[in-house]
């Protein structure tokens, strides 16, 4: 499956208790390992953490792709000599 991040947006003006309650509700609906985050683009709250999470997931994906590619490179190739 592809990595995903679920983000609650437009949290400006909401107190932390409401945001926590909304995230708890969302947690019940998404797979257990899916990161849940809350951000406000207007106030920049949580945006830096979201960018770090995206970078982390991209790095993991690139590492997995490189490992899979390296595994393909280990396949022996036999050639007949004339």
Short mmCIF file of N, CA, C and O in Angstrom, two decimals:
data_model
loop_
_atom_site.label_atom_id
_atom_site.label_comp_id
_atom_site.label_asym_id
_atom_site.label_seq_id
_atom_site.Cartn_x
_atom_site.Cartn_y
_atom_site.Cartn_z
N UNK A 1 0.84 -1.19 0.00
CA UNK A 1 0.00 0.00 0.00
C UNK A 1 0.87 1.25 0.00
O UNK A 1 2.00 1.23 0.47
N UNK A 2 0.31 2.29 -0.49
CA UNK A 2 1.04 3.56 -0.52
C UNK A 2 0.97 4.23 0.84
O UNK A 2 -0.04 4.15 1.53
N UNK A 3 2.03 4.91 1.22
CA UNK A 3 2.00 5.63 2.49
C UNK A 3 0.96 6.75 2.44
O UNK A 3 0.69 7.32 1.38
N UNK A 4 0.40 7.03 3.59
CA UNK A 4 -0.56 8.11 3.66
C UNK A 4 -0.46 8.84 4.99
O UNK A 4 0.02 8.28 5.97
N UNK A 5 -0.89 10.07 4.98
CA UNK A 5 -0.96 10.90 6.17
C UNK A 5 -2.35 11.53 6.17
O UNK A 5 -2.78 12.07 5.16
N UNK A 6 -3.04 11.45 7.29
CA UNK A 6 -4.36 12.07 7.40
C UNK A 6 -4.18 13.36 8.19
O UNK A 6 -3.60 13.36 9.27
N UNK A 7 -4.66 14.46 7.59
CA UNK A 7 -4.44 15.78 8.18
C UNK A 7 -5.76 16.49 8.42
O UNK A 7 -6.58 16.62 7.50
N UNK A 8 -5.96 16.92 9.65
CA UNK A 8 -7.09 17.76 10.02
C UNK A 8 -6.65 19.20 9.78
O UNK A 8 -5.65 19.64 10.35
N UNK A 9 -7.36 19.91 8.93
CA UNK A 9 -6.94 21.27 8.56
C UNK A 9 -7.89 22.32 9.13
O UNK A 9 -8.94 22.00 9.67
N UNK A 10 -7.48 23.55 8.95
CA UNK A 10 -8.27 24.71 9.38
C UNK A 10 -8.59 24.66 10.87
O UNK A 10 -9.72 24.88 11.29
N UNK A 11 -7.56 24.38 11.68
CA UNK A 11 -7.78 24.29 13.12
C UNK A 11 -7.64 25.62 13.84
O UNK A 11 -7.81 25.68 15.06
N UNK A 12 -7.35 26.69 13.10
CA UNK A 12 -7.24 27.99 13.76
C UNK A 12 -8.59 28.32 14.41
O UNK A 12 -9.65 28.08 13.87
N UNK A 13 -8.51 28.83 15.61
CA UNK A 13 -9.72 29.18 16.35
C UNK A 13 -10.28 28.03 17.18
O UNK A 13 -11.19 28.25 17.98
N UNK A 14 -9.79 26.82 16.98
CA UNK A 14 -10.24 25.69 17.78
C UNK A 14 -9.29 25.51 18.96
O UNK A 14 -8.08 25.62 18.80
N UNK A 15 -9.84 25.19 20.13
CA UNK A 15 -8.93 24.95 21.25
C UNK A 15 -8.38 23.53 21.16
O UNK A 15 -8.88 22.68 20.41
N UNK A 16 -7.31 23.29 21.90
CA UNK A 16 -6.60 22.01 21.81
C UNK A 16 -7.49 20.82 22.15
O UNK A 16 -7.33 19.74 21.59
N UNK A 17 -8.45 21.00 23.04
CA UNK A 17 -9.33 19.90 23.43
C UNK A 17 -10.21 19.46 22.26
O UNK A 17 -10.38 18.26 22.01
N UNK A 18 -10.72 20.40 21.51
CA UNK A 18 -11.55 20.08 20.34
C UNK A 18 -10.71 19.38 19.28
O UNK A 18 -11.14 18.38 18.69
N UNK A 19 -9.50 19.88 19.04
CA UNK A 19 -8.61 19.27 18.05
C UNK A 19 -8.29 17.83 18.46
O UNK A 19 -8.36 16.91 17.64
N UNK A 20 -8.00 17.63 19.73
CA UNK A 20 -7.69 16.28 20.24
C UNK A 20 -8.89 15.36 20.07
O UNK A 20 -8.74 14.20 19.66
N UNK A 21 -10.09 15.85 20.35
CA UNK A 21 -11.31 15.04 20.18
C UNK A 21 -11.50 14.66 18.72
O UNK A 21 -11.83 13.51 18.41
N UNK A 22 -11.30 15.60 17.81
CA UNK A 22 -11.46 15.32 16.37
C UNK A 22 -10.43 14.29 15.89
O UNK A 22 -10.75 13.40 15.11
N UNK A 23 -9.19 14.43 16.37
CA UNK A 23 -8.16 13.46 15.99
C UNK A 23 -8.49 12.08 16.53
O UNK A 23 -8.25 11.07 15.86
N UNK A 24 -9.06 12.01 17.74
CA UNK A 24 -9.46 10.73 18.32
C UNK A 24 -10.55 10.07 17.47
O UNK A 24 -10.54 8.86 17.26
N UNK A 25 -11.50 10.88 16.99
CA UNK A 25 -12.55 10.36 16.12
C UNK A 25 -11.96 9.84 14.81
O UNK A 25 -12.35 8.77 14.33
N UNK A 26 -11.03 10.58 14.25
CA UNK A 26 -10.40 10.15 13.00
C UNK A 26 -9.58 8.88 13.19
O UNK A 26 -9.53 8.03 12.30
N UNK A 27 -8.93 8.74 14.33
CA UNK A 27 -8.08 7.57 14.59
C UNK A 27 -8.86 6.27 14.46
O UNK A 27 -8.33 5.26 14.02
N UNK A 28 -10.14 6.32 14.81
CA UNK A 28 -10.99 5.13 14.71
C UNK A 28 -11.27 4.75 13.26
O UNK A 28 -11.65 3.61 12.98
N UNK A 29 -11.10 5.68 12.34
CA UNK A 29 -11.46 5.46 10.94
C UNK A 29 -10.31 5.12 10.02
O UNK A 29 -10.53 4.69 8.89
N UNK A 30 -9.08 5.34 10.47
CA UNK A 30 -7.92 5.13 9.60
C UNK A 30 -7.10 3.93 10.09
O UNK A 30 -7.20 3.56 11.26
N UNK A 31 -6.30 3.34 9.22
CA UNK A 31 -5.43 2.24 9.66
C UNK A 31 -4.52 2.67 10.83
O UNK A 31 -4.14 3.84 10.94
N UNK A 32 -4.19 1.73 11.68
CA UNK A 32 -3.47 2.01 12.93
C UNK A 32 -2.14 2.72 12.72
O UNK A 32 -1.77 3.58 13.51
N UNK A 33 -1.40 2.40 11.68
CA UNK A 33 -0.07 2.98 11.48
C UNK A 33 -0.09 4.31 10.73
O UNK A 33 0.96 4.89 10.47
N UNK A 34 -1.27 4.79 10.37
CA UNK A 34 -1.38 6.03 9.60
C UNK A 34 -1.18 7.24 10.51
O UNK A 34 -1.89 7.40 11.50
N UNK A 35 -0.20 8.10 10.19
CA UNK A 35 -0.01 9.30 11.00
C UNK A 35 -1.20 10.25 10.88
O UNK A 35 -1.74 10.46 9.79
N UNK A 36 -1.62 10.79 12.00
CA UNK A 36 -2.69 11.78 12.05
C UNK A 36 -2.09 13.09 12.52
O UNK A 36 -1.36 13.12 13.51
N UNK A 37 -2.40 14.16 11.84
CA UNK A 37 -1.85 15.46 12.20
C UNK A 37 -2.92 16.52 12.08
O UNK A 37 -3.90 16.34 11.35
N UNK A 38 -2.72 17.61 12.80
CA UNK A 38 -3.63 18.76 12.71
C UNK A 38 -2.79 19.98 12.35
O UNK A 38 -1.73 20.20 12.94
N UNK A 39 -3.28 20.74 11.37
CA UNK A 39 -2.52 21.91 10.94
C UNK A 39 -3.43 23.12 10.73
O UNK A 39 -4.63 22.97 10.52
N UNK A 40 -2.82 24.28 10.76
CA UNK A 40 -3.46 25.51 10.36
C UNK A 40 -2.48 26.22 9.43
O UNK A 40 -1.42 26.67 9.86
N UNK A 41 -2.83 26.30 8.17
CA UNK A 41 -1.96 27.00 7.22
C UNK A 41 -1.91 28.48 7.54
O UNK A 41 -0.87 29.12 7.39
N UNK A 42 -3.02 29.01 8.04
CA UNK A 42 -3.09 30.44 8.34
C UNK A 42 -2.13 30.82 9.47
O UNK A 42 -1.39 31.79 9.36
N UNK A 43 -2.13 30.04 10.55
CA UNK A 43 -1.25 30.36 11.69
C UNK A 43 0.06 29.58 11.64
O UNK A 43 0.90 29.75 12.50
N UNK A 44 0.21 28.71 10.66
CA UNK A 44 1.40 27.86 10.46
C UNK A 44 1.56 26.78 11.54
O UNK A 44 2.57 26.12 11.62
N UNK A 45 0.53 26.59 12.36
CA UNK A 45 0.60 25.58 13.42
C UNK A 45 0.59 24.18 12.81
O UNK A 45 -0.30 23.83 12.04
N UNK A 46 1.59 23.38 13.15
CA UNK A 46 1.67 22.00 12.70
C UNK A 46 2.22 21.82 11.29
O UNK A 46 2.44 20.68 10.87
N UNK A 47 2.44 22.89 10.56
CA UNK A 47 2.89 22.77 9.17
C UNK A 47 4.30 22.20 9.10
O UNK A 47 4.59 21.31 8.29
N UNK A 48 5.20 22.69 9.95
CA UNK A 48 6.57 22.19 9.94
C UNK A 48 6.61 20.70 10.25
O UNK A 48 7.31 19.93 9.58
N UNK A 49 5.83 20.27 11.23
CA UNK A 49 5.78 18.84 11.59
C UNK A 49 5.25 18.01 10.42
O UNK A 49 5.74 16.90 10.17
N UNK A 50 4.25 18.54 9.72
CA UNK A 50 3.71 17.83 8.55
C UNK A 50 4.77 17.68 7.47
O UNK A 50 4.93 16.60 6.89
N UNK A 51 5.51 18.73 7.21
CA UNK A 51 6.58 18.66 6.20
C UNK A 51 7.64 17.64 6.59
O UNK A 51 8.13 16.89 5.74
N UNK A 52 8.00 17.59 7.88
CA UNK A 52 8.97 16.60 8.34
C UNK A 52 8.43 15.18 8.14
O UNK A 52 9.17 14.27 7.75
N UNK A 53 7.15 14.97 8.42
CA UNK A 53 6.55 13.65 8.24
C UNK A 53 6.54 13.25 6.77
O UNK A 53 6.83 12.10 6.42
N UNK A 54 6.21 14.19 5.90
CA UNK A 54 6.22 13.91 4.46
C UNK A 54 7.62 13.53 4.01
O UNK A 54 7.82 12.55 3.29
N UNK A 55 8.62 14.30 4.45
CA UNK A 55 10.01 14.00 4.08
C UNK A 55 10.41 12.62 4.58
O UNK A 55 11.04 11.85 3.86
N UNK A 56 10.02 12.29 5.79
CA UNK A 56 10.35 10.99 6.37
C UNK A 56 9.75 9.86 5.53
O UNK A 56 10.42 8.87 5.23
N UNK A 57 8.49 10.02 5.14
CA UNK A 57 7.85 8.97 4.35
C UNK A 57 8.46 8.85 2.95
O UNK A 57 8.62 7.74 2.43
N UNK A 58 8.81 9.97 2.35
CA UNK A 58 9.46 9.94 1.03
C UNK A 58 10.82 9.26 1.14
O UNK A 58 11.17 8.41 0.31
N UNK A 59 11.59 9.60 2.18
CA UNK A 59 12.90 8.97 2.38
C UNK A 59 12.77 7.46 2.54
O UNK A 59 13.54 6.69 1.97
N UNK A 60 11.78 7.01 3.32
CA UNK A 60 11.55 5.57 3.51
C UNK A 60 11.18 4.90 2.20
O UNK A 60 11.65 3.79 1.91
N UNK A 61 10.35 5.56 1.41
CA UNK A 61 9.95 4.99 0.13
C UNK A 61 11.13 4.88 -0.82
O UNK A 61 11.31 3.85 -1.50
N UNK A 62 11.97 5.91 -0.86
CA UNK A 62 13.15 5.88 -1.73
C UNK A 62 14.13 4.79 -1.29
O UNK A 62 14.72 4.10 -2.12
N UNK A 63 14.28 4.64 0.02
CA UNK A 63 15.16 3.59 0.55
C UNK A 63 14.64 2.21 0.18
O UNK A 63 15.41 1.33 -0.24
N UNK A 64 13.33 2.00 0.29
CA UNK A 64 12.74 0.71 -0.07
C UNK A 64 12.89 0.43 -1.57
O UNK A 64 13.19 -0.70 -1.97
N UNK A 65 12.71 1.46 -2.39
CA UNK A 65 12.88 1.29 -3.84
C UNK A 65 14.32 0.96 -4.18
O UNK A 65 14.59 0.11 -5.04
N UNK A 66 15.27 1.61 -3.52
CA UNK A 66 16.68 1.34 -3.77
C UNK A 66 17.04 -0.09 -3.36
O UNK A 66 17.79 -0.78 -4.06
N UNK A 67 16.48 -0.53 -2.24
CA UNK A 67 16.75 -1.90 -1.77
C UNK A 67 16.17 -2.92 -2.75
O UNK A 67 16.81 -3.93 -3.06
N UNK A 68 14.98 -2.65 -3.26
CA UNK A 68 14.36 -3.56 -4.22
C UNK A 68 15.16 -3.59 -5.52
O UNK A 68 15.35 -4.65 -6.12
N UNK A 69 15.66 -2.44 -5.93
CA UNK A 69 16.47 -2.36 -7.14
C UNK A 69 17.80 -3.10 -6.95
O UNK A 69 18.26 -3.79 -7.85
N UNK A 70 18.39 -2.97 -5.78
CA UNK A 70 19.64 -3.67 -5.49
C UNK A 70 19.42 -5.17 -5.49
O UNK A 70 20.29 -5.93 -5.92
N UNK A 71 18.26 -5.59 -5.02
CA UNK A 71 17.94 -7.03 -5.01
C UNK A 71 17.85 -7.56 -6.42
O UNK A 71 18.30 -8.66 -6.72
N UNK A 72 17.29 -6.78 -7.33
CA UNK A 72 17.19 -7.17 -8.74
C UNK A 72 18.59 -7.28 -9.33
O UNK A 72 18.88 -8.18 -10.10
N UNK A 73 19.49 -6.37 -8.93
CA UNK A 73 20.85 -6.39 -9.45
C UNK A 73 21.63 -7.63 -9.00
O UNK A 73 22.63 -7.97 -9.60
N UNK A 74 21.19 -8.31 -7.96
CA UNK A 74 21.88 -9.50 -7.46
C UNK A 74 21.53 -10.76 -8.27
O UNK A 74 22.10 -11.81 -8.04
N UNK A 75 20.60 -10.64 -9.19
CA UNK A 75 20.22 -11.78 -9.99
C UNK A 75 21.39 -12.17 -10.89
O UNK A 75 21.90 -11.35 -11.65
N UNK A 76 21.82 -13.43 -10.80
CA UNK A 76 22.96 -13.83 -11.62
C UNK A 76 22.59 -13.86 -13.11
O UNK A 76 21.49 -14.22 -13.48
N UNK A 77 23.54 -13.48 -13.92
CA UNK A 77 23.36 -13.50 -15.37
C UNK A 77 24.43 -14.43 -15.93
O UNK A 77 25.61 -14.23 -15.70
N UNK A 78 24.00 -15.45 -16.65
CA UNK A 78 24.93 -16.40 -17.24
C UNK A 78 24.94 -16.18 -18.75
O UNK A 78 23.91 -16.05 -19.37
N UNK A 79 26.13 -16.13 -19.28
CA UNK A 79 26.27 -15.91 -20.73
C UNK A 79 27.09 -17.05 -21.32
O UNK A 79 28.05 -17.51 -20.71
N UNK A 80 26.71 -17.43 -22.49
CA UNK A 80 27.46 -18.46 -23.21
C UNK A 80 28.58 -17.80 -23.98
O UNK A 80 28.37 -16.79 -24.66
N UNK A 81 29.77 -18.38 -23.86
CA UNK A 81 30.91 -17.85 -24.60
C UNK A 81 31.03 -18.63 -25.91
O UNK A 81 30.95 -19.85 -25.92
N UNK A 82 31.25 -17.96 -27.03
CA UNK A 82 31.37 -18.68 -28.30
C UNK A 82 32.67 -19.47 -28.40
O UNK A 82 33.61 -19.38 -27.77
#
